[in-house]
GROMACS .gro file of C-alpha atoms in nm:
model
  488
    1MET     CA    1  15.923  10.057   4.388
    2SER     CA    2  15.776  10.402   4.352
    3LYS     CA    3  15.880  10.629   4.073
    4ASN     CA    4  16.036  10.877   4.315
    5SER     CA    5  16.247  10.612   4.485
    6ALA     CA    6  16.441  10.560   4.164
    7GLN     CA    7  16.508  10.930   4.111
    8LEU     CA    8  16.824  11.108   4.220
    9ASP     CA    9  16.774  11.467   4.336
   10LEU     CA   10  17.110  11.627   4.262
   11LEU     CA   11  16.993  11.964   4.396
   12SER     CA   12  16.952  11.822   4.746
   13PHE     CA   13  17.227  11.850   5.006
   14THR     CA   14  17.101  11.595   5.257
   15GLY     CA   15  17.147  11.223   5.307
   16LYS     CA   16  17.313  11.029   5.028
   17THR     CA   17  17.317  11.330   4.791
   18LYS     CA   18  17.519  11.527   5.045
   19ILE     CA   19  17.771  11.241   5.052
   20LEU     CA   20  17.787  11.249   4.672
   21HIS     CA   21  17.853  11.625   4.662
   22MET     CA   22  18.110  11.615   4.943
   23THR     CA   23  18.291  11.326   4.777
   24TRP     CA   24  18.303  11.456   4.420
   25MET     CA   25  18.442  11.781   4.563
   26ALA     CA   26  18.720  11.583   4.733
   27PHE     CA   27  18.795  11.416   4.399
   28PHE     CA   28  18.780  11.757   4.226
   29ILE     CA   29  19.041  11.896   4.467
   30THR     CA   30  19.277  11.601   4.416
   31PHE     CA   31  19.265  11.657   4.038
   32LEU     CA   32  19.307  12.032   4.090
   33VAL     CA   33  19.632  11.961   4.274
   34TRP     CA   34  19.743  11.674   4.051
   35PHE     CA   35  19.735  11.895   3.740
   36ASN     CA   36  19.817  12.232   3.902
   37HIS     CA   37  20.157  12.241   3.732
   38ALA     CA   38  20.036  12.189   3.373
   39PRO     CA   39  19.909  12.544   3.297
   40LEU     CA   40  20.209  12.696   3.475
   41LEU     CA   41  20.486  12.500   3.306
   42LEU     CA   42  20.616  12.798   3.108
   43ALA     CA   43  20.648  13.005   3.426
   44ILE     CA   44  20.817  12.717   3.607
   45GLN     CA   45  21.050  12.663   3.311
   46ALA     CA   46  21.145  13.030   3.308
   47SER     CA   47  21.194  13.041   3.685
   48PHE     CA   48  21.439  12.749   3.689
   49GLY     CA   49  21.578  12.773   3.335
   50LEU     CA   50  21.461  12.419   3.259
   51SER     CA   51  21.522  12.242   2.929
   52GLU     CA   52  21.246  12.081   2.722
   53GLN     CA   53  21.370  11.739   2.836
   54GLN     CA   54  21.334  11.839   3.199
   55ILE     CA   55  20.977  11.963   3.138
   56LYS     CA   56  20.890  11.631   2.969
   57THR     CA   57  21.037  11.451   3.267
   58LEU     CA   58  20.807  11.639   3.507
   59LEU     CA   59  20.506  11.538   3.297
   60ILE     CA   60  20.609  11.172   3.299
   61LEU     CA   61  20.686  11.168   3.672
   62ASN     CA   62  20.347  11.321   3.748
   63VAL     CA   63  20.166  11.003   3.637
   64ALA     CA   64  20.426  10.738   3.721
   65LEU     CA   65  20.329  10.673   4.083
   66THR     CA   66  19.954  10.675   4.016
   67ILE     CA   67  19.951  10.320   3.879
   68PRO     CA   68  20.074  10.142   4.196
   69ALA     CA   69  19.913  10.408   4.418
   70ARG     CA   70  19.562  10.317   4.302
   71ILE     CA   71  19.625   9.955   4.398
   72VAL     CA   72  19.757  10.048   4.743
   73VAL     CA   73  19.485  10.304   4.814
   74GLY     CA   74  19.222  10.052   4.704
   75MET     CA   75  19.345   9.812   4.973
   76LEU     CA   76  19.354  10.086   5.234
   77VAL     CA   77  19.001  10.209   5.166
   78ASP     CA   78  18.855   9.860   5.197
   79SER     CA   79  19.030   9.812   5.531
   80PHE     CA   80  18.998  10.157   5.691
   81GLY     CA   81  18.700  10.318   5.517
   82PRO     CA   82  18.676  10.600   5.260
   83ARG     CA   83  18.619  10.874   5.519
   84ASN     CA   84  18.951  10.810   5.693
   85VAL     CA   85  19.154  10.739   5.380
   86TYR     CA   86  19.026  11.037   5.178
   87SER     CA   87  19.088  11.273   5.471
   88VAL     CA   88  19.444  11.147   5.521
   89LEU     CA   89  19.514  11.159   5.148
   90LEU     CA   90  19.400  11.524   5.132
   91VAL     CA   91  19.625  11.618   5.427
   92ILE     CA   92  19.924  11.449   5.260
   93THR     CA   93  19.828  11.622   4.935
   94GLY     CA   94  19.847  11.960   5.107
   95PHE     CA   95  20.199  11.897   5.236
   96LEU     CA   96  20.327  11.755   4.905
   97CYS     CA   97  20.185  12.054   4.719
   98LEU     CA   98  20.359  12.291   4.959
   99PHE     CA   99  20.683  12.099   4.901
  100PHE     CA  100  20.643  12.150   4.526
  101SER     CA  101  20.568  12.521   4.556
  102LEU     CA  102  20.878  12.575   4.773
  103ALA     CA  103  21.116  12.379   4.548
  104THR     CA  104  21.450  12.544   4.486
  105SER     CA  105  21.596  12.303   4.229
  106PHE     CA  106  21.488  12.075   3.944
  107GLU     CA  107  21.559  11.773   4.163
  108MET     CA  108  21.310  11.898   4.424
  109LEU     CA  109  21.053  11.970   4.153
  110ALA     CA  110  21.098  11.621   4.010
  111LEU     CA  111  21.067  11.449   4.348
  112ALA     CA  112  20.757  11.651   4.437
  113ARG     CA  113  20.583  11.572   4.105
  114PHE     CA  114  20.668  11.203   4.143
  115LEU     CA  115  20.519  11.193   4.494
  116LEU     CA  116  20.215  11.395   4.383
  117GLY     CA  117  20.131  11.110   4.148
  118PHE     CA  118  19.992  10.943   4.461
  119VAL     CA  119  19.721  11.210   4.468
  120GLY     CA  120  19.571  11.063   4.149
  121ALA     CA  121  19.468  10.758   4.351
  122GLY     CA  122  19.197  10.959   4.530
  123PHE     CA  123  18.952  10.860   4.256
  124VAL     CA  124  18.914  10.500   4.379
  125ILE     CA  125  18.823  10.612   4.734
  126GLY     CA  126  18.505  10.782   4.621
  127ILE     CA  127  18.398  10.478   4.420
  128ARG     CA  128  18.371  10.280   4.745
  129MET     CA  129  18.203  10.567   4.932
  130ILE     CA  130  17.933  10.615   4.665
  131SER     CA  131  17.870  10.239   4.651
  132GLU     CA  132  17.794  10.237   5.024
  133TRP     CA  133  17.530  10.510   4.999
  134PHE     CA  134  17.344  10.451   4.673
  135PRO     CA  135  17.115  10.166   4.563
  136ALA     CA  136  17.201   9.957   4.261
  137ARG     CA  137  16.930  10.126   4.052
  138GLN     CA  138  17.106  10.464   4.103
  139MET     CA  139  17.466  10.341   4.122
  140GLY     CA  140  17.560  10.416   3.762
  141LEU     CA  141  17.430  10.773   3.764
  142ALA     CA  142  17.581  10.849   4.106
  143GLU     CA  143  17.923  10.709   4.011
  144GLY     CA  144  17.904  10.895   3.678
  145VAL     CA  145  17.828  11.227   3.851
  146TYR     CA  146  18.117  11.163   4.091
  147LYS     CA  147  18.360  11.090   3.806
  148GLY     CA  148  18.235  11.360   3.568
  149LEU     CA  149  18.235  11.649   3.816
  150GLY     CA  150  18.558  11.541   3.983
  151ASN     CA  151  18.743  11.521   3.653
  152ILE     CA  152  18.692  11.891   3.584
  153GLY     CA  153  18.943  11.969   3.859
  154SER     CA  154  19.212  11.958   3.591
  155ALA     CA  155  19.015  12.202   3.374
  156ALA     CA  156  18.963  12.431   3.673
  157ALA     CA  157  19.339  12.434   3.726
  158ALA     CA  158  19.398  12.528   3.361
  159ILE     CA  159  19.147  12.814   3.378
  160SER     CA  160  19.212  12.964   3.722
  161LEU     CA  161  19.576  12.912   3.817
  162PRO     CA  162  19.743  13.113   3.537
  163THR     CA  163  19.514  13.405   3.620
  164LEU     CA  164  19.596  13.377   3.988
  165ALA     CA  165  19.967  13.362   3.916
  166LEU     CA  166  19.936  13.669   3.694
  167VAL     CA  167  19.745  13.864   3.962
  168VAL     CA  168  20.009  13.784   4.223
  169GLY     CA  169  20.275  13.870   3.968
  170GLY     CA  170  20.649  13.825   3.973
  171ASP     CA  171  20.861  13.517   3.931
  172ASP     CA  172  20.694  13.353   4.231
  173GLY     CA  173  20.337  13.380   4.101
  174TRP     CA  174  20.332  13.009   4.014
  175ARG     CA  175  20.442  12.925   4.371
  176TYR     CA  176  20.148  13.109   4.527
  177ALA     CA  177  19.904  12.956   4.277
  178THR     CA  178  20.014  12.596   4.334
  179GLY     CA  179  20.057  12.651   4.707
  180LEU     CA  180  19.697  12.772   4.733
  181THR     CA  181  19.567  12.445   4.588
  182GLY     CA  182  19.760  12.260   4.858
  183ALA     CA  183  19.606  12.480   5.127
  184ILE     CA  184  19.259  12.406   4.987
  185ALA     CA  185  19.327  12.032   5.003
  186PHE     CA  186  19.452  12.058   5.362
  187VAL     CA  187  19.147  12.252   5.482
  188TYR     CA  188  18.900  12.033   5.295
  189ALA     CA  189  19.047  11.722   5.458
  190PHE     CA  190  18.899  11.832   5.791
  191ILE     CA  191  18.573  11.950   5.636
  192TYR     CA  192  18.529  11.611   5.471
  193TYR     CA  193  18.618  11.413   5.783
  194PHE     CA  194  18.360  11.588   5.997
  195SER     CA  195  18.088  11.594   5.728
  196VAL     CA  196  18.057  11.232   5.611
  197THR     CA  197  18.026  10.875   5.737
  198ASP     CA  198  18.129  10.558   5.559
  199THR     CA  199  17.778  10.413   5.554
  200PRO     CA  200  17.419  10.519   5.624
  201ALA     CA  201  17.305  10.473   5.984
  202GLY     CA  202  17.252  10.107   6.068
  203SER     CA  203  17.445   9.971   5.767
  204THR     CA  204  17.746   9.740   5.796
  205TYR     CA  205  18.078   9.840   5.639
  206PHE     CA  206  18.207   9.513   5.497
  207LYS     CA  207  18.583   9.465   5.503
  208PRO     CA  208  18.797   9.201   5.332
  209ASN     CA  209  18.888   8.906   5.552
  210LYS     CA  210  19.256   8.942   5.460
  211SER     CA  211  19.477   9.236   5.369
  212GLY     CA  212  19.768   9.277   5.130
  213GLY     CA  213  19.594   9.167   4.814
  214LEU     CA  214  19.267   9.075   4.650
  215GLU     CA  215  19.085   8.761   4.761
  216VAL     CA  216  18.966   8.553   4.467
  217THR     CA  217  18.742   8.249   4.478
  218SER     CA  218  18.874   7.991   4.229
  219LYS     CA  219  19.205   7.843   4.112
  220LYS     CA  220  19.178   7.986   3.759
  221ASP     CA  221  19.103   8.328   3.907
  222VAL     CA  222  19.433   8.318   4.097
  223VAL     CA  223  19.614   8.267   3.765
  224LEU     CA  224  19.411   8.541   3.595
  225TYR     CA  225  19.480   8.778   3.887
  226LEU     CA  226  19.854   8.721   3.845
  227LEU     CA  227  19.831   8.782   3.470
  228VAL     CA  228  19.633   9.105   3.519
  229ASN     CA  229  19.917   9.244   3.732
  230ILE     CA  230  20.181   9.202   3.460
  231PRO     CA  231  20.076   9.507   3.247
  232MET     CA  232  20.100   9.729   3.556
  233TYR     CA  233  20.469   9.652   3.596
  234GLY     CA  234  20.513   9.666   3.219
  235ALA     CA  235  20.373  10.021   3.214
  236LEU     CA  236  20.612  10.128   3.491
  237ALA     CA  237  20.902   9.974   3.299
  238LEU     CA  238  20.785  10.160   2.988
  239LEU     CA  239  20.781  10.488   3.182
  240ALA     CA  240  21.135  10.419   3.301
  241TRP     CA  241  21.241  10.350   2.943
  242LYS     CA  242  21.086  10.679   2.828
  243VAL     CA  243  21.282  10.869   3.093
  244SER     CA  244  21.596  10.682   2.986
  245SER     CA  245  21.533  10.764   2.619
  246LEU     CA  246  21.536  11.132   2.715
  247GLY     CA  247  21.889  11.079   2.845
  248LEU     CA  248  21.789  11.161   3.203
  249ILE     CA  249  21.885  10.827   3.357
  250SER     CA  250  22.162  10.590   3.253
  251ILE     CA  251  22.113  10.247   3.100
  252THR     CA  252  22.252  10.098   3.421
  253THR     CA  253  21.989  10.280   3.625
  254LEU     CA  254  21.721  10.158   3.385
  255TYR     CA  255  21.835   9.797   3.433
  256ILE     CA  256  21.829   9.842   3.810
  257ILE     CA  257  21.473   9.981   3.795
  258ASP     CA  258  21.363   9.688   3.578
  259ALA     CA  259  21.524   9.440   3.817
  260VAL     CA  260  21.347   9.602   4.113
  261LEU     CA  261  21.013   9.586   3.931
  262VAL     CA  262  21.066   9.215   3.858
  263ALA     CA  263  21.155   9.151   4.224
  264ILE     CA  264  20.846   9.337   4.347
  265PHE     CA  265  20.627   9.143   4.104
  266VAL     CA  266  20.766   8.812   4.230
  267LEU     CA  267  20.702   8.917   4.590
  268GLN     CA  268  20.348   9.022   4.498
  269CYS     CA  269  20.288   8.684   4.333
  270ARG     CA  270  20.394   8.511   4.653
  271LYS     CA  271  20.163   8.735   4.855
  272ILE     CA  272  19.869   8.670   4.624
  273TYR     CA  273  19.929   8.296   4.647
  274SER     CA  274  19.955   8.301   5.027
  275LEU     CA  275  19.632   8.500   5.053
  276ASN     CA  276  19.446   8.250   4.838
  277VAL     CA  277  19.630   7.926   4.914
  278GLN     CA  278  19.325   7.770   5.080
  279ILE     CA  279  19.150   7.763   4.741
  280PHE     CA  280  19.389   7.489   4.625
  281SER     CA  281  19.290   7.258   4.911
  282LYS     CA  282  18.929   7.355   4.975
  283PRO     CA  283  18.708   7.509   4.705
  284VAL     CA  284  18.508   7.819   4.797
  285ASP     CA  285  18.136   7.762   4.836
  286LYS     CA  286  17.957   7.863   4.515
  287LEU     CA  287  17.735   8.095   4.715
  288GLN     CA  288  18.038   8.308   4.807
  289GLN     CA  289  18.213   8.306   4.470
  290TYR     CA  290  18.257   8.596   4.230
  291LYS     CA  291  18.426   8.582   3.891
  292PHE     CA  292  18.753   8.770   3.854
  293LYS     CA  293  18.703   8.775   3.477
  294GLN     CA  294  18.460   9.060   3.548
  295VAL     CA  295  18.749   9.265   3.689
  296ALA     CA  296  18.974   9.178   3.394
  297ILE     CA  297  18.711   9.278   3.136
  298LEU     CA  298  18.636   9.608   3.311
  299SER     CA  299  19.010   9.679   3.336
  300ILE     CA  300  19.048   9.636   2.960
  301ALA     CA  301  18.746   9.857   2.897
  302TYR     CA  302  18.879  10.133   3.124
  303ALA     CA  303  19.227  10.111   2.971
  304VAL     CA  304  19.086  10.195   2.627
  305THR     CA  305  18.835  10.457   2.750
  306PHE     CA  306  19.002  10.664   3.019
  307GLY     CA  307  19.344  10.576   2.875
  308SER     CA  308  19.238  10.710   2.534
  309GLU     CA  309  19.092  11.018   2.699
  310LEU     CA  310  19.418  11.104   2.875
  311ALA     CA  311  19.622  11.036   2.563
  312VAL     CA  312  19.399  11.226   2.319
  313VAL     CA  313  19.353  11.535   2.538
  314SER     CA  314  19.728  11.586   2.538
  315MET     CA  315  19.762  11.585   2.158
  316LEU     CA  316  19.438  11.736   2.023
  317PRO     CA  317  19.548  12.104   2.030
  318MET     CA  318  19.855  12.014   1.824
  319PHE     CA  319  19.634  11.810   1.588
  320PHE     CA  320  19.400  12.102   1.519
  321GLN     CA  321  19.687  12.346   1.481
  322ASN     CA  322  19.873  12.126   1.232
  323THR     CA  323  19.565  12.013   1.037
  324PHE     CA  324  19.373  12.339   1.008
  325ALA     CA  325  19.652  12.596   1.066
  326VAL     CA  326  19.452  12.773   1.340
  327PRO     CA  327  19.617  12.990   1.610
  328VAL     CA  328  19.755  12.810   1.914
  329ALA     CA  329  19.496  12.957   2.151
  330LEU     CA  330  19.205  12.854   1.926
  331ALA     CA  331  19.352  12.505   1.884
  332GLY     CA  332  19.363  12.480   2.263
  333VAL     CA  333  18.994  12.573   2.284
  334PHE     CA  334  18.902  12.306   2.027
  335GLY     CA  335  19.105  12.049   2.218
  336ALA     CA  336  18.941  12.147   2.547
  337CYS     CA  337  18.599  12.066   2.396
  338PHE     CA  338  18.694  11.699   2.410
  339ALA     CA  339  18.748  11.711   2.786
  340ALA     CA  340  18.446  11.935   2.842
  341VAL     CA  341  18.212  11.667   2.704
  342ASP     CA  342  18.327  11.440   2.987
  343ILE     CA  343  18.128  11.649   3.238
  344GLY     CA  344  17.803  11.524   3.091
  345SER     CA  345  17.909  11.196   2.932
  346CYS     CA  346  18.014  11.016   3.251
  347PRO     CA  347  17.679  11.075   3.428
  348SER     CA  348  17.502  10.992   3.102
  349GLY     CA  349  17.691  10.664   3.076
  350GLY     CA  350  17.595  10.579   3.432
  351TRP     CA  351  17.230  10.666   3.370
  352ILE     CA  352  17.223  10.462   3.048
  353SER     CA  353  17.372  10.171   3.239
  354ASP     CA  354  17.108  10.195   3.514
  355LYS     CA  355  16.826  10.227   3.262
  356PHE     CA  356  16.909   9.976   2.990
  357GLY     CA  357  17.139   9.719   3.152
  358ARG     CA  358  17.509   9.736   3.226
  359LYS     CA  359  17.652   9.478   2.987
  360LYS     CA  360  17.448   9.583   2.684
  361SER     CA  361  17.513   9.952   2.748
  362LEU     CA  362  17.889   9.905   2.781
  363VAL     CA  363  17.913   9.705   2.458
  364ILE     CA  364  17.707   9.957   2.257
  365LEU     CA  365  17.893  10.259   2.395
  366LEU     CA  366  18.231  10.099   2.319
  367ILE     CA  367  18.121  10.024   1.963
  368GLY     CA  368  18.010  10.387   1.927
  369ALA     CA  369  18.349  10.508   2.052
  370ALA     CA  370  18.534  10.275   1.812
  371ILE     CA  371  18.333  10.410   1.518
  372GLY     CA  372  18.396  10.765   1.638
  373PHE     CA  373  18.773  10.723   1.637
  374PHE     CA  374  18.762  10.556   1.297
  375VAL     CA  375  18.587  10.870   1.171
  376LEU     CA  376  18.851  11.091   1.340
  377SER     CA  377  19.123  10.903   1.151
  378THR     CA  378  18.973  11.026   0.822
  379ILE     CA  379  18.982  11.398   0.910
  380THR     CA  380  19.192  11.610   0.675
  381SER     CA  381  19.234  11.982   0.612
  382ASP     CA  382  18.956  11.956   0.354
  383TRP     CA  383  18.698  11.895   0.628
  384PRO     CA  384  18.495  12.191   0.760
  385ILE     CA  385  18.652  12.260   1.097
  386ALA     CA  386  18.310  12.270   1.263
  387LEU     CA  387  18.241  11.917   1.141
  388ALA     CA  388  18.578  11.800   1.271
  389VAL     CA  389  18.507  11.947   1.616
  390ALA     CA  390  18.158  11.789   1.616
  391ALA     CA  391  18.303  11.447   1.526
  392MET     CA  392  18.558  11.483   1.805
  393MET     CA  393  18.292  11.573   2.061
  394CYS     CA  394  18.070  11.281   1.955
  395SER     CA  395  18.365  11.045   1.998
  396SER     CA  396  18.431  11.196   2.339
  397PHE     CA  397  18.070  11.142   2.443
  398PHE     CA  398  18.077  10.770   2.364
  399LEU     CA  399  18.422  10.735   2.523
  400GLY     CA  400  18.325  10.913   2.845
  401SER     CA  401  17.990  10.736   2.865
  402ALA     CA  402  18.161  10.398   2.831
  403ALA     CA  403  18.405  10.494   3.109
  404GLY     CA  404  18.110  10.596   3.328
  405CYS     CA  405  17.944  10.264   3.249
  406VAL     CA  406  18.254  10.075   3.365
  407PHE     CA  407  18.232  10.222   3.712
  408ALA     CA  408  17.860  10.157   3.726
  409VAL     CA  409  17.956   9.788   3.731
  410VAL     CA  410  18.265   9.792   3.958
  411PRO     CA  411  18.078   9.833   4.292
  412LEU     CA  412  17.844   9.544   4.209
  413ILE     CA  413  18.110   9.273   4.183
  414ARG     CA  414  18.199   9.226   4.552
  415ARG     CA  415  18.107   9.501   4.795
  416SER     CA  416  18.379   9.436   5.055
  417LEU     CA  417  18.646   9.447   4.780
  418THR     CA  418  18.515   9.751   4.590
  419GLY     CA  419  18.817   9.967   4.674
  420GLN     CA  420  19.068   9.708   4.556
  421ILE     CA  421  18.870   9.630   4.240
  422ALA     CA  422  18.836  10.003   4.165
  423GLY     CA  423  19.211  10.037   4.222
  424ILE     CA  424  19.293   9.768   3.967
  425VAL     CA  425  19.046   9.899   3.708
  426GLY     CA  426  19.153  10.261   3.771
  427ALA     CA  427  19.520  10.173   3.735
  428TYR     CA  428  19.447  10.027   3.393
  429GLY     CA  429  19.325  10.369   3.283
  430ASN     CA  430  19.675  10.505   3.344
  431ILE     CA  431  19.830  10.197   3.182
  432GLY     CA  432  19.624  10.262   2.870
  433ALA     CA  433  19.740  10.624   2.861
  434VAL     CA  434  20.107  10.528   2.891
  435VAL     CA  435  20.083  10.266   2.615
  436LEU     CA  436  19.882  10.484   2.376
  437LEU     CA  437  20.107  10.788   2.424
  438THR     CA  438  20.405  10.566   2.350
  439VAL     CA  439  20.234  10.447   2.030
  440PHE     CA  440  20.164  10.810   1.937
  441SER     CA  441  20.535  10.890   1.957
  442PHE     CA  442  20.601  10.641   1.674
  443VAL     CA  443  20.306  10.680   1.433
  444SER     CA  444  20.111  10.947   1.246
  445THR     CA  445  19.793  11.096   1.391
  446PRO     CA  446  19.553  10.903   1.159
  447VAL     CA  447  19.726  10.575   1.250
  448PHE     CA  448  19.706  10.675   1.618
  449PHE     CA  449  19.329  10.726   1.594
  450LEU     CA  450  19.293  10.396   1.405
  451THR     CA  451  19.493  10.221   1.676
  452ILE     CA  452  19.258  10.358   1.941
  453ALA     CA  453  18.956  10.250   1.734
  454GLY     CA  454  19.097   9.897   1.704
  455CYS     CA  455  19.172   9.874   2.076
  456ILE     CA  456  18.822   9.992   2.167
  457ALA     CA  457  18.668   9.741   1.923
  458LEU     CA  458  18.863   9.460   2.093
  459ALA     CA  459  18.742   9.585   2.432
  460ALA     CA  460  18.382   9.578   2.301
  461MET     CA  461  18.431   9.214   2.204
  462ALA     CA  462  18.570   9.138   2.550
  463ALA     CA  463  18.274   9.318   2.712
  464MET     CA  464  18.041   9.066   2.549
  465TRP     CA  465  18.179   8.813   2.800
  466LEU     CA  466  18.079   9.035   3.091
  467GLU     CA  467  17.804   8.896   3.311
  468GLU     CA  468  17.523   9.128   3.413
  469PRO     CA  469  17.583   9.195   3.786
  470LYS     CA  470  17.299   9.153   4.032
  471SER     CA  471  17.172   9.413   4.279
  472SER     CA  472  17.241   9.179   4.570
  473MET     CA  473  17.538   8.965   4.673
  474PHE     CA  474  17.665   8.744   4.951
  475GLU     CA  475  17.924   8.881   5.194
  476VAL     CA  476  18.120   8.698   5.461
  477LEU     CA  477  18.096   8.855   5.807
  478PRO     CA  478  18.395   8.864   6.045
  479ASP     CA  479  18.256   8.565   6.240
  480GLY     CA  480  18.255   8.357   5.923
  481SER     CA  481  17.880   8.366   5.866
  482VAL     CA  482  17.733   8.459   5.528
  483GLN     CA  483  17.484   8.740   5.479
  484MET     CA  484  17.285   8.842   5.172
  485VAL     CA  485  17.351   9.210   5.104
  486GLU     CA  486  17.118   9.427   4.902
  487MET     CA  487  17.290   9.717   4.727
  488HIS     CA  488  17.040   9.944   4.905
   0.00000   0.00000   0.00000
């Protein structure tokens, strides 16, 4: 291997690098739309005369559908290809955004935000696309660039949309600002469709042999797969409980929602069993096996990394304001520094993973993040504020790098199932956020940071059981034959 072959020229706009740039931009746009309401909430509240409870409900509904959506979209991308699925998702995003901008009542706003949670599933599509175009030696960096640059869509919304709404002026400024993001998504859907292909010329796009669930390759993996699904439904039940605690749905409605979730879980268990029933009568050839424990470990790691990131970003401005008595605007700037580090930390985590080994890198980065949050738990008003901000940014670097490292491993488990695996792991990021934000509502900030540190430390221990993935794997072709696949 030549030195140049292992390098990734991010300034190029041809070949695989073009695919990377086109795909992170698609991810960027989905996050731009997904969080387009956040910086405009005061204007929306004033326009409709909403209560604080109704605003909190919109925030909860915005993330509720993302958990199951990432699972569903993961299945779709493996079956129909990232080019088709991303393009369709962007078109749907455009229409849903228009629906939100034209809302005339709180009920319409709430329904639109709930449906827009589906947009957050766009992340998993790009994971499969990048894995098709980049070799294993560049996978971590490429996936990290995709995640890091795409994530700043939410920051772009916070910076640009209030200004746009102000320029347009009037009570409808927020409508034009959010509607514009929908128009951008709609137009980019066609640009993306006509600019990319699922694989390089001459490569095979491997699809799962069965649809409707993840194929596993051993009896114990079937059981583990079923267990991994339980927290997803638990998180949805927790979200329903939070809405109920705000007095916005009745206890009876809450019980109905819980009963529906249990029924869906039972049906999913039956589907998973039917997809993998042959395992109980005829073991899968060892050559074709992969270990589902890899998926479970990565899910835990992503729950404590991306989940912590989502949870902490939402409370940091308040933390700085209360601890150091700084103005609200300045506290917001300090809090934004945590998210800003993510732009560089995700690619760095991917590069570290490529360079020094995926398992070792993930364990070390998780330990660094755990130590960082332990340090954050000791911050008091006696600290120099610059030191507190520096400690926060260091913690963010380790956290974002570990998250980038997670998705350097995901595409190397089973290529034909990358979308579904990314969907499961990605959903756990939202699960982590829901659980940690719920914890935050009951404890003090130092205890909250200590809780995060403890969870990350447990994830680091679990990561020690991860097996270093190889740069090649066996895939089953549609005719039943087996082919060795190099992660070119």
